[in-house]
Amino acid sequence: MTFRNRLAATMTAICMTAALSACSNDSPEAGRPETAPPVPTGSMTSEGTAPTSGPSEQSSAPPDRPATAEGLSLSAAEAFLGHYLALLNFAYTTGDTSPLLAASDKGCVGCKGTADYLAKVNGKNGGLSGDYADRLVEVKEIFKGASGRIGGSLAVQSGNYVERSSPSASPVQKKAHTETWQFTLSAAGNAWVMYEIEADG
């Protein structure tokens, strides 16, 4: 399950170019770091395949930010993206959006819209069932802009699941698919936070 389902009506289109303020791949740090992002907790096995158990078996505690996601390097930004998906999956399962919002800029429209929705529709209250976890397939592009923010895109895969917007609403079947998300990260202290995120299509 991804932003495209929950935020189609609520998310304002944000211009990623403006958010990054003249991004360029000419930055000395620009490019693809060697470090791959961590796989979200409870989303994939060590072999990179979907787990046989559902997202409901995820821990009741939010995942901690890994050491690889500390700092303001490109590799830390890439590791943070995996962590952010783990926080998103935690919110899908529990409806607890505070860890997700703590890793988001206060002005992030997509983050706030998603959190508002997941507080009402989540696995814990029966609003989501099935394989609704998002899996990070790859960070397709990552670069540092002149403003110091990080931008890029990632491919995210979701499984087959059922979404119910309220207890009395008819269930809606969602089919497994992969989509691209555009993101911008900004610095908060010595770590990255989600500045804006938007799903293509």
XYZ file of C-alpha atoms in Angstrom:
201
model
C 0.000 0.000 0.000
C 1.416 3.346 -0.905
C 0.756 7.067 -1.036
C -1.108 6.787 -4.340
C -4.138 5.174 -2.695
C -4.446 7.307 0.385
C -3.432 10.698 -0.841
C -4.939 11.016 -4.311
C -7.538 13.449 -2.987
C -5.509 15.098 -0.245
C -1.921 15.462 -1.379
C -0.957 18.723 -3.036
C 1.451 18.359 -5.937
C 4.802 19.726 -4.809
C 7.384 20.813 -7.339
C 10.442 18.746 -6.536
C 12.724 21.102 -8.450
C 11.660 24.070 -6.338
C 12.045 22.027 -3.162
C 15.603 21.154 -4.072
C 16.503 24.673 -5.290
C 18.564 24.051 -8.377
C 19.622 20.445 -7.957
C 22.499 19.211 -10.005
C 24.496 16.044 -10.344
C 27.655 18.199 -10.363
C 27.877 18.032 -6.575
C 31.068 16.240 -5.482
C 28.914 13.866 -3.408
C 26.350 13.280 -6.144
C 25.963 9.822 -7.542
C 25.013 6.408 -6.333
C 26.716 5.415 -3.096
C 28.014 1.882 -2.659
C 25.887 1.349 0.442
C 22.504 -0.207 -0.256
C 19.581 0.958 1.880
C 18.411 -1.354 4.642
C 15.363 -3.474 4.002
C 12.376 -2.311 6.060
C 11.845 -4.373 9.202
C 9.296 -7.132 8.668
C 9.061 -6.500 4.920
C 11.590 -8.837 3.328
C 13.550 -11.912 4.283
C 17.354 -12.003 4.228
C 17.070 -13.538 0.750
C 15.165 -10.465 -0.477
C 11.807 -12.209 -0.852
C 8.457 -11.387 0.688
C 7.838 -13.019 4.070
C 5.292 -15.781 4.409
C 3.868 -14.133 7.511
C 1.770 -11.004 7.154
C 2.567 -7.450 8.260
C 0.451 -7.943 11.375
C 3.337 -9.915 12.912
C 5.558 -6.828 12.894
C 6.918 -5.704 16.255
C 4.721 -3.481 18.422
C 7.699 -1.112 18.856
C 8.724 1.240 16.046
C 12.007 0.422 14.294
C 15.071 2.332 15.473
C 17.012 4.445 12.989
C 19.997 2.301 11.950
C 23.527 3.623 12.485
C 23.990 3.676 8.693
C 21.220 6.315 8.469
C 22.977 8.730 10.852
C 24.842 11.721 9.445
C 24.355 13.837 6.337
C 26.120 11.833 3.637
C 24.462 10.460 0.499
C 24.859 6.927 1.821
C 23.134 7.945 5.087
C 20.310 9.467 3.016
C 19.925 6.233 1.071
C 19.869 4.197 4.302
C 17.291 6.620 5.747
C 14.909 5.830 2.861
C 14.803 2.177 3.909
C 14.213 3.246 7.502
C 11.422 5.596 6.443
C 9.622 2.734 4.692
C 9.987 0.656 7.868
C 8.323 3.494 9.824
C 5.586 3.704 7.203
C 4.955 -0.046 7.465
C 4.841 0.269 11.246
C 2.140 2.944 10.863
C 0.206 0.748 8.395
C 0.119 -2.048 10.956
C -0.445 -0.147 14.194
C -1.992 3.221 13.281
C 0.768 4.841 15.364
C 2.045 7.607 13.098
C 4.167 9.531 15.630
C 7.463 7.789 14.655
C 6.754 8.497 10.969
C 6.030 12.162 11.695
C 9.134 12.434 13.891
C 11.207 11.420 10.843
C 9.395 13.974 8.642
C 9.758 17.717 8.194
C 6.872 19.580 9.849
C 5.929 21.056 6.459
C 5.830 17.722 4.585
C 2.358 17.655 3.020
C 2.569 14.041 1.822
C 3.823 12.834 5.209
C 1.053 14.625 7.126
C -1.670 13.440 4.736
C -0.500 9.853 4.988
C -0.284 10.038 8.788
C -3.790 11.500 9.052
C -5.171 8.708 6.892
C -3.312 5.906 8.696
C -4.524 7.120 12.072
C -8.002 6.155 10.788
C -7.263 3.249 8.426
C -4.699 0.656 9.508
C -4.172 -3.038 10.168
C -4.888 -2.774 13.876
C -8.431 -1.482 13.361
C -9.194 -3.736 10.373
C -8.874 -1.008 7.744
C -6.021 -2.913 6.081
C -5.603 -6.648 5.649
C -3.390 -8.845 3.530
C 0.093 -8.043 2.253
C -0.047 -4.252 2.614
C 3.619 -3.650 3.509
C 5.687 -1.536 1.114
C 9.018 -3.004 0.000
C 11.930 -0.950 -1.228
C 12.943 -2.409 -4.583
C 15.710 0.093 -5.348
C 16.798 3.681 -4.953
C 16.663 4.650 -8.624
C 18.264 8.078 -8.309
C 19.763 10.113 -5.479
C 21.547 13.462 -5.667
C 22.388 16.523 -3.587
C 20.971 19.897 -4.602
C 22.558 23.322 -4.286
C 20.321 23.962 -1.261
C 21.903 21.008 0.537
C 18.741 18.915 0.294
C 18.765 15.416 -1.180
C 16.410 14.446 -3.995
C 15.720 11.428 -6.126
C 13.352 8.559 -6.731
C 12.819 5.037 -5.491
C 10.892 2.003 -6.700
C 8.451 0.592 -4.139
C 6.486 -2.649 -4.368
C 3.267 -3.534 -2.564
C 1.478 -6.875 -2.329
C -2.182 -7.864 -2.633
C -4.254 -6.414 0.169
C -7.721 -5.166 1.084
C -8.436 -1.601 2.156
C -11.570 -0.459 3.988
C -11.866 3.302 4.583
C -14.342 2.849 7.454
C -15.926 -0.086 9.299
C -19.082 0.239 7.198
C -17.287 0.797 3.859
C -17.094 -1.913 1.225
C -13.686 -3.589 1.052
C -11.531 -2.559 -1.909
C -9.096 -5.125 -3.315
C -5.673 -3.688 -4.211
C -3.434 -5.699 -6.517
C 0.317 -6.097 -6.107
C 2.367 -3.664 -8.151
C 5.496 -1.519 -8.228
C 5.581 2.253 -8.546
C 8.041 5.134 -8.383
C 8.126 7.681 -5.567
C 9.860 11.059 -5.835
C 11.397 12.304 -2.595
C 13.242 15.249 -1.072
C 15.142 15.009 2.215
C 16.294 17.894 4.401
C 18.746 18.019 7.279
C 17.537 18.116 10.876
C 20.537 18.272 13.170
C 22.914 15.529 12.084
C 20.350 13.388 10.275
C 18.010 13.421 7.282
C 14.232 13.763 7.518
C 11.594 13.457 4.794
C 10.967 16.915 3.371
C 8.437 15.826 0.729
C 7.349 12.621 -0.959
C 5.042 11.986 -3.868
C 4.040 8.901 -5.831
C 4.099 9.036 -9.627
C 0.879 7.951 -11.253
